[in-house]
Amino acid sequence: MAWLQLAILSPFLLAIFVPFLYKYVRQIHTGWFVLILPLVLFTYLVQFLPTVSRGESIQHTIEWIPSLGINFTAYVDGLGLLFGLLITGIGSLVVLYSIYYLSKEKEALNSFYVYLLMFMGAMLGVVLSDNLMVLYVFWELTSLASFLLIAYWYQREKSRYGAQKSMLITVFGGFAMFAGFILLFLMTGTYSIREIITQVATISTHELFIPAMLLILLGAFTKSAQFPFHIWLPDAMEAPTPVSAYLHSATMVKAGIYLVARLSPIFAGQAEWFWLVAGFGIVTLFWGSFSAVKQTDLKSILAFSTISQLGLIMCLLGLGSAAVHFGYDKETALYTTAVLAAVFHLINHATFKGALFMVVGIVDHETGTRDIRKLGGLMSLMPITFTLAIIGTFSMAGLPPFNGFLSKELFFTGVLNASQLNLFEMQTWGMLFPVLAWVASVFTFIYSMVLVFKTFTGKYQPEKLDKKPHEAPIGMLIPPIILASLVVIFGIFPNLLSYSLIEPAMASIIPSVLGPEQQFYVNIYHWHGLTTELYMTIGVIALGTILYLSLSKWSGIYNWFPKKLALNHFYDHGLISMERVANKITRFHMTGLIRDYLVYIFAFLIIVIGGGLFTLNAFTFDSSTTAPIGIYEVILALIMVVAAVAVPFAQSRITAILSVGIVGFMLAMFFVVFRAPDLALTQLIVETVSVALFLLCFYHLPKLKKEISPVPFRATNFMISLGVGLVMMLVAFSAIGNRLFTPISEYFLEASYTEAGGRNVVNVILVDFRGFDTMLEGLVLGIAALGVYSLIKLRLARREDLENQ
Amino acid sequence: MFETLITLSLVLISLSILGTLYRLFWGPSMPDRVIAVDSVGINIIGLVAIVSVMLNTQAFLEVILLIGILGFIGTISFAKFLERGEVIERDRNR
C-alpha cells in the first residue's frame, strides 16, 4: 500500500484506538493523541507542494473491485492538494481548540474524536480520490460523520432535529449524485475522473449528459448548502463549536464546491452548467447574506454567512467555466479571473470563517450565551478575542488590508467581466450578476459589523450573562490566532499562494484552457488603480455603514416576509404531510382483511398474466393434438361440475363439504379413466381423509354465532373468480397447442426396467429417477405432522394464565 | 357390440351417480346424504371395474378394493358420528 492511501485511511485506523486511549489514559485529554495525526498528515501533504506547483500530479492505485472498474486511486493535483491542506491544517487547529473547548470530565470525548477522525479520513478520501465510486463512498461517510457530530449532544431535541435534517438533505443529494456518477459510467465506461475527462469531446452531445449534470449538481448543491437546500446548515449549528468551525465552515460544506470544481473539466463550457452553477450561486449569495442580518444568534449569523460565501464561490466557478470557450492568452485572462477568485476566496473563507467560529465559541464558552441581544461591551474584558473578531469580520466584509478585500475585488472583477460576455445570452441577463453581487456585499458588510460591534462594543450587561466573562485560556486562543495571522499574511502577501497553490488548482479546474507548457498568470495585488471594482467596494462600505447605523429603523422589513413561504416551513410541513399521506395510503390498502389481499393478488394475476398474454397475442388454440372425447367422460365431467357449482350455493356447510368430497372422488375416477392407478389410489385416500378433517372442523365450530347461511354474493368476487378461471382456462388451452419439444417420458418408459429394475414406471420415477423430490415431500409431511401435534399440545397462553392465577 | 355394451353401462352408471347427487343435495335428513355418498362409492366401484374391462388391464383392481374399504369405513364413521356425536371416543380409564 502506498503512503498516500495509508494517509487517507490513517484517521480511520487511529479512530479504532481512540476509545482505548480514552478509557486507559484518563489523566491526559484524548485530544492530544489525536492532534498528532493531522499535524503529521499536514507536513506529509506539504511535501507535495513543489511537485504540484510544477504542474505535475501524483497517482497511486490499489485494486479494490477491479472486475467492476472500482479501484482505490489516490490522485494528488493542485485542487486535491489545496483541499487536503485545508482539511489537515484546519483539522489540527480544530483538534487543538477542542482540547480546551470540551471538558475532559463532562464530555464523552471518545465518541467525539472517533467521529471527528472518521470525518477527517472521509473528507481526505473525497478530495484525493480519482475513482467516482470511491469518492461516493467517502462522500456518504462525511454525511454520516456530520450526522453523528451534529447530534453529539444527543440529549437535546434540537441537536437531533438538526442532525436528522442535515442527514435527510445531504443523503438525498448524495443519492442523486450517485445516480449521476452511474450515468457518467454508462457514457464513458470508466469510473476514473481522469479517463472521463479524456472522453469529454465524445460525451458532451450524449443524451445522458444533461441528466448526469443535473443529478451531480443536485448532490453538490445539497452538500454545499446552496439555495434552496441551505436550510440544514443553520440547524447544524447545534453541534459543538469545533465541529461547526471544521465541518460547517471550512471543509464539509466545501465538498460540493470541490465536486463542482473537480468535474468542471467535464461539464464546463455547457450553457446549462454555466447558468445553473452561477445562477444558484448568486441567488444563494444574496439570500444567505440577506437572511444573516436578521439573526440574533452568533452561530446562526455565521451559518448564513457561510451559505452566502459558498454561494459566492459557486457563482465564481460557474462564471469561470465560460473561460473554456476562449482558450488562453493575455487578453482573455479576464475570464479566468473568476476561477482565480473562487480558489482564492475558498482559502480565505476557510481561514477567516474558522477563526470567527472559534471566536464565537470562546464568547459562548466564557459568557454562557451566543445571543447578541444579551452580549455587549466585551471589548475590554476579552481584548485578544476582540482583535481576532475584528480581523475575521473585516476580512469577511471585504475591507483592506485583509485577504477578504482581495478576493472581494477579484469577485467584482469576475462578475463585471462575466456581465460583458457575449455568450449564453449574457447580453440580456448579465447585468444581474454585478447588481446582485453588490447588494449581497452590502448585506455582508452589515452582518459582519453586527457580529463584531454588537458583541464587543456597546453596553456591558453582566446581569444577563450566566458566567462572569474573562479572557479565554491561551490554548483556546492559539488556533484562532494562527488563522487570523494567516488572514493578515495572505492579505498583505497574497502572492505567497499564487503559484504554489492557486495556479495548480486553477489548472485542475479548467485544464483545457491551457496549452502545453502554459501557466495561468496569477498576480493578486491591492492597488489596481481607480477601477470600477474599487468604486464598488467604496460604495459597499458607505452604504453598509449607513444601513448598519440605521439598522433598528429598517430591520422591520424582515417581518414582512411571510412565515408560510419560508423554506423551513416547507421542509417541516413536507415531512409531516409525507408521513400523513404515507399513513393514509397504508391504511387504505392494508385493511387487515385476508379477503382484500386475495382480491389484490388475484386481480394482479388476471391483469399481469391475462393482460400480458393478451397483448402478446399468445392465446391460440390448436386442436390437432387433442384426443377424442368419450360420452362417459362427458358425464363424469358433468357430475364434477355439478358438485363443484353446488359448493358456493350450498345452504349448509355439511353439504358443501360432501360436495367437495364428490369432486375429489370424481377426480379419482378421471385418474382411472386416464389410466393412472397410483394416482387414483392416492387421491381416494387423501380425499377421504380430508373430508373427514373438514367434518372435524365443522363439528368444532363454536356454538355462538353459528352461521348456517348461504355465502353472500359480491359482484367483485364474482368477477375476479370468473376472471381467474377464464385466464387459467385460456392459458391451459393455449399451452396444449404450443408443445415445443417431445416429452422426456419416452425415456422413462424405456429405462424403467432396464436401468432401475422396476415395471411400475410411476413408482420408479418417484423413488429412483427423481427420488430427491419424494424425500423432501416426506419431509413436508413430517413437518406438517409435527406442526399439528405442537399446535394441539403446546398451549403457552393457557399455561401463562394458569401461572398468573 | 361389446364396445357398445361397455360404453352403455358406463353411461348408465355415470347417470346413476348424477341421480344420487340429487339425494345428496336435497336429501331432507343427514342419513339420506350419508347413504347417497355411500352409493356414490359403490357406483364408483362398478365404474372402475367396467373401465378396467374396457382398458383391458388389471391395474385398477386395488382401486376397487380400496373404494370398498373406504366406503365402508366412511359410512361407519358417519353413522357413529350421527349416533354418538363423536367418531373416536376418548379412553375414559386414562
CSV table of C-alpha atoms in Angstrom, one decimal, chain A residues 196 209 557 659:
chain,number,residue,atom,x,y,z
A,196,ILE,CA,-13.7,10.6,-18.2
A,209,PHE,CA,-25.1,14.1,-20.4
A,557,ILE,CA,-38.8,44.6,6.7
A,659,SER,CA,-69.8,-31.8,-2.5
